[in-house]
Coordinates of C-alpha atoms in Angstrom, one line a residue:
Chain A
X1 CA -179.1 297.8 43.8
X2 CA -178.0 297.0 40.1
X3 CA -173.8 297.5 39.7
X4 CA -173.0 301.4 38.4
X5 CA -173.8 301.6 34.3
X6 CA -170.6 302.0 32.8
X7 CA -170.2 305.2 31.3
X8 CA -170.7 304.3 27.9
X9 CA -173.6 304.0 29.0
X10 CA -174.2 306.6 31.1
X11 CA -173.8 309.5 28.2
X12 CA -176.6 307.1 26.5
X13 CA -178.4 307.0 29.3
X14 CA -178.2 311.4 29.9
X15 CA -178.4 312.0 25.5
X16 CA -182.1 309.7 26.3
X17 CA -180.9 306.2 24.5
X18 CA -182.2 304.4 26.9
X19 CA -185.5 302.7 27.4
X20 CA -187.8 300.5 29.5
X21 CA -187.0 298.2 33.0
X22 CA -183.2 299.5 32.1
X23 CA -184.3 303.3 32.2
X24 CA -185.5 302.9 34.9
X25 CA -183.4 300.4 37.0
X26 CA -180.4 302.8 35.6
X27 CA -182.4 306.1 36.4
X28 CA -182.6 304.9 40.3
X29 CA -179.2 304.0 40.2
X30 CA -178.4 307.3 40.1
X31 CA -180.5 308.8 42.4
X32 CA -178.3 307.6 45.1
X33 CA -175.3 306.5 44.3
X34 CA -172.4 309.7 44.1
X35 CA -169.9 308.4 41.8
X36 CA -172.4 307.8 38.2
X37 CA -174.2 311.6 40.0
X38 CA -170.6 312.7 39.4
X39 CA -170.2 311.4 36.2
X40 CA -173.5 312.6 35.3
X41 CA -172.3 316.0 36.2
X42 CA -169.4 315.8 34.4
X43 CA -170.7 315.2 31.0
X44 CA -173.0 318.0 31.5
X45 CA -170.9 320.4 32.2
X46 CA -169.2 319.7 28.7
X47 CA -171.8 320.4 27.0
X48 CA -172.3 323.5 29.1
X49 CA -168.9 324.0 28.0
X50 CA -169.1 323.4 24.7
X51 CA -172.3 325.6 24.1
X52 CA -170.0 328.4 24.7
X53 CA -167.6 327.8 22.4
X54 CA -167.0 330.3 19.1
X55 CA -169.8 330.5 16.6
X56 CA -168.1 331.5 13.7
X57 CA -171.2 334.2 11.4
X58 CA -170.4 334.5 7.6
X59 CA -169.8 337.7 7.3
X60 CA -171.9 339.0 4.2
X61 CA -169.4 339.2 1.5
X62 CA -168.9 335.9 2.3
X63 CA -172.7 335.3 1.5
X64 CA -173.0 337.4 -1.9
X65 CA -169.3 335.4 -3.0
X66 CA -170.9 332.7 -2.5
X67 CA -174.0 333.2 -4.3
X68 CA -171.9 334.8 -7.0
X69 CA -169.8 331.6 -7.8
X70 CA -172.6 329.1 -7.1
X71 CA -174.2 331.5 -10.3
X72 CA -171.6 330.6 -12.1
X73 CA -171.8 327.4 -11.1
X74 CA -174.9 326.9 -12.5
X75 CA -174.2 329.2 -15.2
X76 CA -171.5 326.5 -16.7
X77 CA -174.0 323.4 -15.6
X78 CA -175.9 325.1 -19.0
X79 CA -173.0 326.1 -20.8
X80 CA -172.4 322.2 -20.4
X81 CA -175.6 321.5 -21.4
X82 CA -175.6 323.3 -24.1
X83 CA -173.0 321.9 -25.0
X84 CA -174.0 318.5 -24.6
X85 CA -176.7 319.8 -26.9
X86 CA -175.1 321.3 -29.0
X87 CA -172.3 317.8 -29.6
X88 CA -175.8 315.8 -30.0
X89 CA -177.2 318.2 -32.8
X90 CA -174.0 318.2 -34.7
X91 CA -173.4 314.4 -34.4
X92 CA -177.0 313.8 -36.1
X93 CA -176.5 315.8 -38.6
X94 CA -172.8 314.9 -40.3
X95 CA -174.2 310.9 -39.9
X96 CA -177.6 311.8 -41.4
X97 CA -175.7 314.0 -44.3
X98 CA -173.8 310.7 -44.9
X99 CA -176.0 308.3 -45.2
X100 CA -178.0 310.5 -47.1
X101 CA -174.6 311.0 -49.6
X102 CA -174.4 307.4 -49.4
X103 CA -177.8 306.6 -50.4
X104 CA -177.8 309.2 -53.3
X105 CA -173.8 307.3 -54.3
X106 CA -176.2 304.1 -54.5
X107 CA -179.0 304.6 -56.7
X108 CA -176.4 306.8 -59.6
X109 CA -173.8 303.8 -60.0
X110 CA -177.3 300.9 -60.4
X111 CA -178.7 303.6 -62.5
X112 CA -175.6 304.4 -64.6
X113 CA -173.9 300.4 -64.2
X114 CA -173.9 299.2 -67.8
X115 CA -175.4 295.5 -67.9
X116 CA -172.4 293.9 -69.6
X117 CA -170.6 295.6 -65.9
X118 CA -170.8 292.7 -64.3
X119 CA -170.4 289.6 -66.5
X120 CA -167.1 291.6 -67.7
X121 CA -166.3 292.2 -64.2
X122 CA -166.4 288.6 -63.0
X123 CA -164.5 286.6 -66.4
X124 CA -161.4 289.1 -65.2
X125 CA -162.5 287.0 -61.6
X126 CA -162.1 283.4 -63.2
X127 CA -158.6 284.6 -65.4
X128 CA -157.0 286.4 -62.4
X129 CA -157.5 282.4 -60.9
X130 CA -156.9 280.4 -64.0
X131 CA -153.8 281.8 -64.3
X132 CA -152.5 281.4 -60.5
X133 CA -149.7 280.0 -60.1
X134 CA -149.8 278.9 -56.0
X135 CA -150.9 275.8 -55.0
X136 CA -154.2 276.6 -53.8
X137 CA -154.7 278.0 -56.5
X138 CA -153.9 275.2 -58.5
X139 CA -156.3 272.8 -56.0
X140 CA -159.2 274.8 -56.3
X141 CA -159.0 275.5 -60.0
X142 CA -158.9 271.3 -60.1
X143 CA -161.2 271.2 -58.0
X144 CA -163.8 273.6 -59.9
X145 CA -163.5 271.7 -63.1
X146 CA -165.0 268.4 -63.1
X147 CA -163.5 265.4 -64.3
X148 CA -159.8 266.4 -63.1
X149 CA -159.1 264.8 -60.9
X150 CA -155.3 264.3 -61.7
X151 CA -153.9 267.3 -60.7
X152 CA -150.5 268.3 -62.0
X153 CA -148.5 270.9 -59.5
X154 CA -146.7 273.4 -60.4
Chain B
X1 CA -184.3 311.9 36.4
X2 CA -181.1 313.9 34.5
X3 CA -181.8 312.0 31.5
X4 CA -184.8 313.1 30.6
X5 CA -183.8 316.9 32.6
X6 CA -181.4 316.6 29.7
X7 CA -183.7 318.7 26.7
X8 CA -184.2 321.9 29.6
X9 CA -180.5 322.2 29.5
X10 CA -180.5 322.1 26.2
X11 CA -179.3 325.3 25.2
X12 CA -180.4 325.9 21.4
X13 CA -178.4 327.4 18.4
X14 CA -179.3 330.9 18.3
X15 CA -181.8 330.4 14.9
X16 CA -179.6 333.8 12.7
X17 CA -181.4 335.6 10.9
X18 CA -179.2 336.9 7.6
X19 CA -178.4 340.5 7.5
X20 CA -179.0 340.2 4.6
X21 CA -179.0 337.8 1.8
X22 CA -179.3 338.2 -1.7
X23 CA -181.9 340.0 -3.6
X24 CA -183.2 337.6 -5.5
X25 CA -182.8 334.6 -3.0
X26 CA -185.0 337.3 -0.7
X27 CA -187.7 337.8 -3.3
X28 CA -188.0 333.4 -3.5
X29 CA -187.8 332.9 0.3
X30 CA -190.9 334.9 0.7
X31 CA -192.7 333.3 -1.8
X32 CA -191.6 329.6 -1.4
X33 CA -192.8 327.5 1.8
X34 CA -190.9 324.8 2.5
X35 CA -187.1 322.9 1.9
X36 CA -188.5 319.9 -0.1
X37 CA -191.1 322.7 -1.7
X38 CA -187.2 324.4 -2.4
X39 CA -185.7 321.8 -3.3
X40 CA -188.3 320.4 -5.8
X41 CA -187.7 323.6 -7.4
X42 CA -184.7 323.8 -7.8
X43 CA -184.2 320.6 -9.6
X44 CA -186.8 322.1 -11.5
X45 CA -184.3 324.7 -13.3
X46 CA -185.5 327.5 -10.7
X47 CA -182.1 328.8 -9.2
X48 CA -184.4 331.2 -7.1
X49 CA -185.2 328.4 -4.9
X50 CA -182.0 327.3 -4.7
X51 CA -180.6 330.6 -3.6
X52 CA -183.2 330.7 -1.3
X53 CA -182.8 327.2 0.1
X54 CA -178.7 328.5 -0.3
X55 CA -179.7 331.5 2.7
X56 CA -181.9 329.3 4.6
X57 CA -178.2 327.0 5.7
X58 CA -175.5 329.0 4.4
X59 CA -175.4 329.8 8.3
X60 CA -175.5 326.5 9.6
X61 CA -173.3 324.6 8.1
X62 CA -170.7 327.1 7.8
X63 CA -170.5 327.0 11.4
X64 CA -169.4 323.1 11.2
X65 CA -167.9 323.3 9.0
X66 CA -165.7 325.9 10.8
X67 CA -165.5 323.6 13.6
X68 CA -164.7 320.5 10.3
X69 CA -161.7 322.1 9.1
X70 CA -159.9 325.1 12.1
X71 CA -160.1 328.3 9.4
X72 CA -162.8 330.5 7.4
X73 CA -161.0 330.7 4.2
X74 CA -160.8 327.1 4.1
X75 CA -164.4 326.7 5.1
X76 CA -165.7 328.3 3.2
X77 CA -164.5 327.0 0.2
X78 CA -166.5 323.8 1.6
X79 CA -168.9 325.5 1.7
X80 CA -168.8 326.8 -1.8
X81 CA -168.3 322.5 -2.9
X82 CA -170.9 321.0 -0.4
X83 CA -173.4 323.7 -2.6
X84 CA -172.2 323.5 -6.2
X85 CA -172.3 320.3 -4.9
X86 CA -175.8 319.6 -3.8
X87 CA -177.0 321.9 -7.2
X88 CA -175.7 318.9 -8.4
X89 CA -177.5 315.3 -7.5
X90 CA -180.3 317.5 -6.9
X91 CA -182.1 314.1 -8.3
X92 CA -180.9 312.1 -6.0
X93 CA -182.7 313.4 -2.9
X94 CA -185.0 311.0 -1.9
X95 CA -186.5 312.8 0.8
X96 CA -184.9 310.0 3.7
X97 CA -183.7 312.6 5.6
X98 CA -184.8 316.4 5.6
X99 CA -183.2 318.3 3.3
X100 CA -180.4 319.9 6.6
X101 CA -179.9 316.1 7.1
X102 CA -178.6 315.6 3.6
X103 CA -177.1 319.1 3.4
X104 CA -174.7 318.0 6.2
X105 CA -173.9 314.5 4.9
X106 CA -172.9 316.7 1.6
X107 CA -170.8 318.6 4.1
X108 CA -169.3 316.0 5.4
X109 CA -167.9 313.9 2.7
X110 CA -166.7 317.2 0.8
X111 CA -164.8 317.4 4.3
X112 CA -163.2 313.8 3.5
X113 CA -162.2 314.6 0.1
X114 CA -160.7 318.0 1.2
X115 CA -159.0 316.0 3.6
X116 CA -157.4 313.8 1.5
X117 CA -156.5 316.1 -1.4
X118 CA -154.9 318.3 1.6
X119 CA -153.2 315.1 3.0
X120 CA -152.0 314.3 -0.4
X121 CA -150.3 317.8 -1.7
X122 CA -148.6 318.3 1.9
X123 CA -147.0 314.3 1.6
X124 CA -144.1 316.1 -0.5
X125 CA -144.1 319.3 1.3
X126 CA -142.4 319.7 4.4
X127 CA -144.5 322.7 5.6
X128 CA -146.9 322.2 8.2
X129 CA -150.7 321.2 7.9
X130 CA -152.9 322.9 8.6
X131 CA -154.3 320.7 10.5
X132 CA -152.1 320.5 13.1
X133 CA -154.6 321.8 15.7
X134 CA -153.1 324.7 18.3
X135 CA -152.3 323.4 21.8
X136 CA -155.1 323.8 24.7
X137 CA -153.9 326.5 26.6
X138 CA -154.4 325.6 30.3
X139 CA -156.9 327.4 31.7
X140 CA -156.4 330.4 32.5
X141 CA -158.6 332.8 30.7
X142 CA -161.4 331.3 32.2
X143 CA -165.0 332.7 31.4
X144 CA -163.8 335.6 28.5
X145 CA -161.9 334.2 25.3
X146 CA -159.4 331.8 25.8
X147 CA -162.0 329.2 26.8
X148 CA -163.3 329.7 22.9
X149 CA -160.6 329.5 21.4
X150 CA -158.8 326.4 23.1
X151 CA -162.3 324.5 22.9
X152 CA -161.8 324.6 19.5
X153 CA -157.9 324.0 19.3
X154 CA -159.1 320.9 21.5
X155 CA -161.4 320.3 18.8
X156 CA -159.1 320.4 16.3
X157 CA -157.2 317.4 17.9
X158 CA -159.4 315.2 18.2
X159 CA -159.4 312.9 15.2
X160 CA -161.8 313.6 12.1
X161 CA -164.3 311.5 12.6
X162 CA -165.0 312.0 17.1
X163 CA -164.7 315.7 16.2
X164 CA -167.5 315.1 13.6
X165 CA -170.0 312.6 15.4
X166 CA -169.4 315.5 18.8
X167 CA -169.9 318.7 16.9
X168 CA -173.1 317.3 15.5
X169 CA -174.7 316.2 18.2
X170 CA -173.4 318.6 20.8
X171 CA -173.5 321.6 18.3
X172 CA -176.4 320.8 15.7
X173 CA -178.6 319.0 18.3
X174 CA -178.7 315.8 16.8
X175 CA -180.6 312.4 16.7
X176 CA -178.2 309.2 17.1
X177 CA -181.0 308.5 13.8
X178 CA -179.8 311.8 11.8
X179 CA -175.8 311.5 13.1
X180 CA -175.9 307.3 11.6
X181 CA -177.7 309.3 8.8
X182 CA -175.1 311.8 8.2
X183 CA -172.4 309.9 8.7
X184 CA -173.7 306.4 6.7
X185 CA -172.5 304.6 9.8
X186 CA -174.9 303.2 12.4
X187 CA -176.3 304.2 15.1
X188 CA -174.5 302.1 17.8
X189 CA -171.3 303.4 16.0
X190 CA -172.2 307.3 17.5
X191 CA -173.1 305.7 20.7
X192 CA -169.8 304.7 21.3
X193 CA -167.7 307.4 19.3
X194 CA -169.7 310.3 21.2
X195 CA -168.7 308.9 24.8
X196 CA -164.5 308.3 23.7
X197 CA -165.3 311.7 21.7
X198 CA -166.4 313.3 25.0
X199 CA -163.7 311.3 27.1
X200 CA -161.2 312.6 24.8
X201 CA -162.8 316.5 25.8
X202 CA -163.3 316.2 28.4
X203 CA -159.5 315.3 29.4
X204 CA -157.9 317.9 27.3
X205 CA -160.3 320.3 28.8
X206 CA -160.3 319.2 32.2
X207 CA -159.3 322.5 33.8
X208 CA -162.6 324.3 32.9
X209 CA -164.2 321.4 34.1
X210 CA -164.8 320.6 37.2

């Protein structure tokens, strides 16, 4: 005869968790071992006792309340979905409008600008650089004019 | 021998037919066949299918919820959160387990969240915890209401992990595989927890046991 299985193994045996050779060995053992047989009968008694436990029922009112709350949750989900769609649509509209306005303004500027505007702007920029009094500006001007190696810093 | 006889000893959970389901759900239930079918229809946007699914599982889940939290009001809230969570996660159902197991898993997760929230709220409070389990009697009312109350009280005195595994096995007759799926633990853990939970409960209910 095999030594007594542990109570944990007996619990698993009772739940049908043991198989193969081990199952046969335990079956033979518990058939003649009084303490193990007693342990198994105690486990069965506990199961029977638990079977008599209170099994509360959901009242009719509670059932309807639950259905109503789920309906509400579904509606909220739909509303949120609707808001999300509205938000996306509004964003697309806003970005589209801004793009159209930008494209339109660029086109108008290109059409309206006189040919000499760019030249004037360029000479203005040169004048600003020429009048600069900083060492960096002086260096820049010295590099820009060919043959000007004698540099006088202000 | 005893292991094989166990199936015959099992007490079947009474299949309680809803006395007056939601009219829309009843209509849907007659038209639609099984849980997975209902779930697929619900995922496609059929609200009636989801209500039918709710009707099929609410009684079982409610009984579980009461056992988990110990009172009807919290159990109802928990059930609501469970179904709301299931509705949000309809697309997440992979079909690995049954719909019942999937819903039970959501209930267990919602229960854990509920416990955390309750604990956080009580941290700065001097109020007694609603999870302070009532004491178990001394077997004076054997065969009567006292036994049932004492069983509930004893279950509430177990740790959540022990309570869950025991309830899923003894009340729901779930297999170890299903329990492991619901609790997200290995089957070996289910086995050891179940053994310890039974041992603890036997001690608490010793007045009613031989």
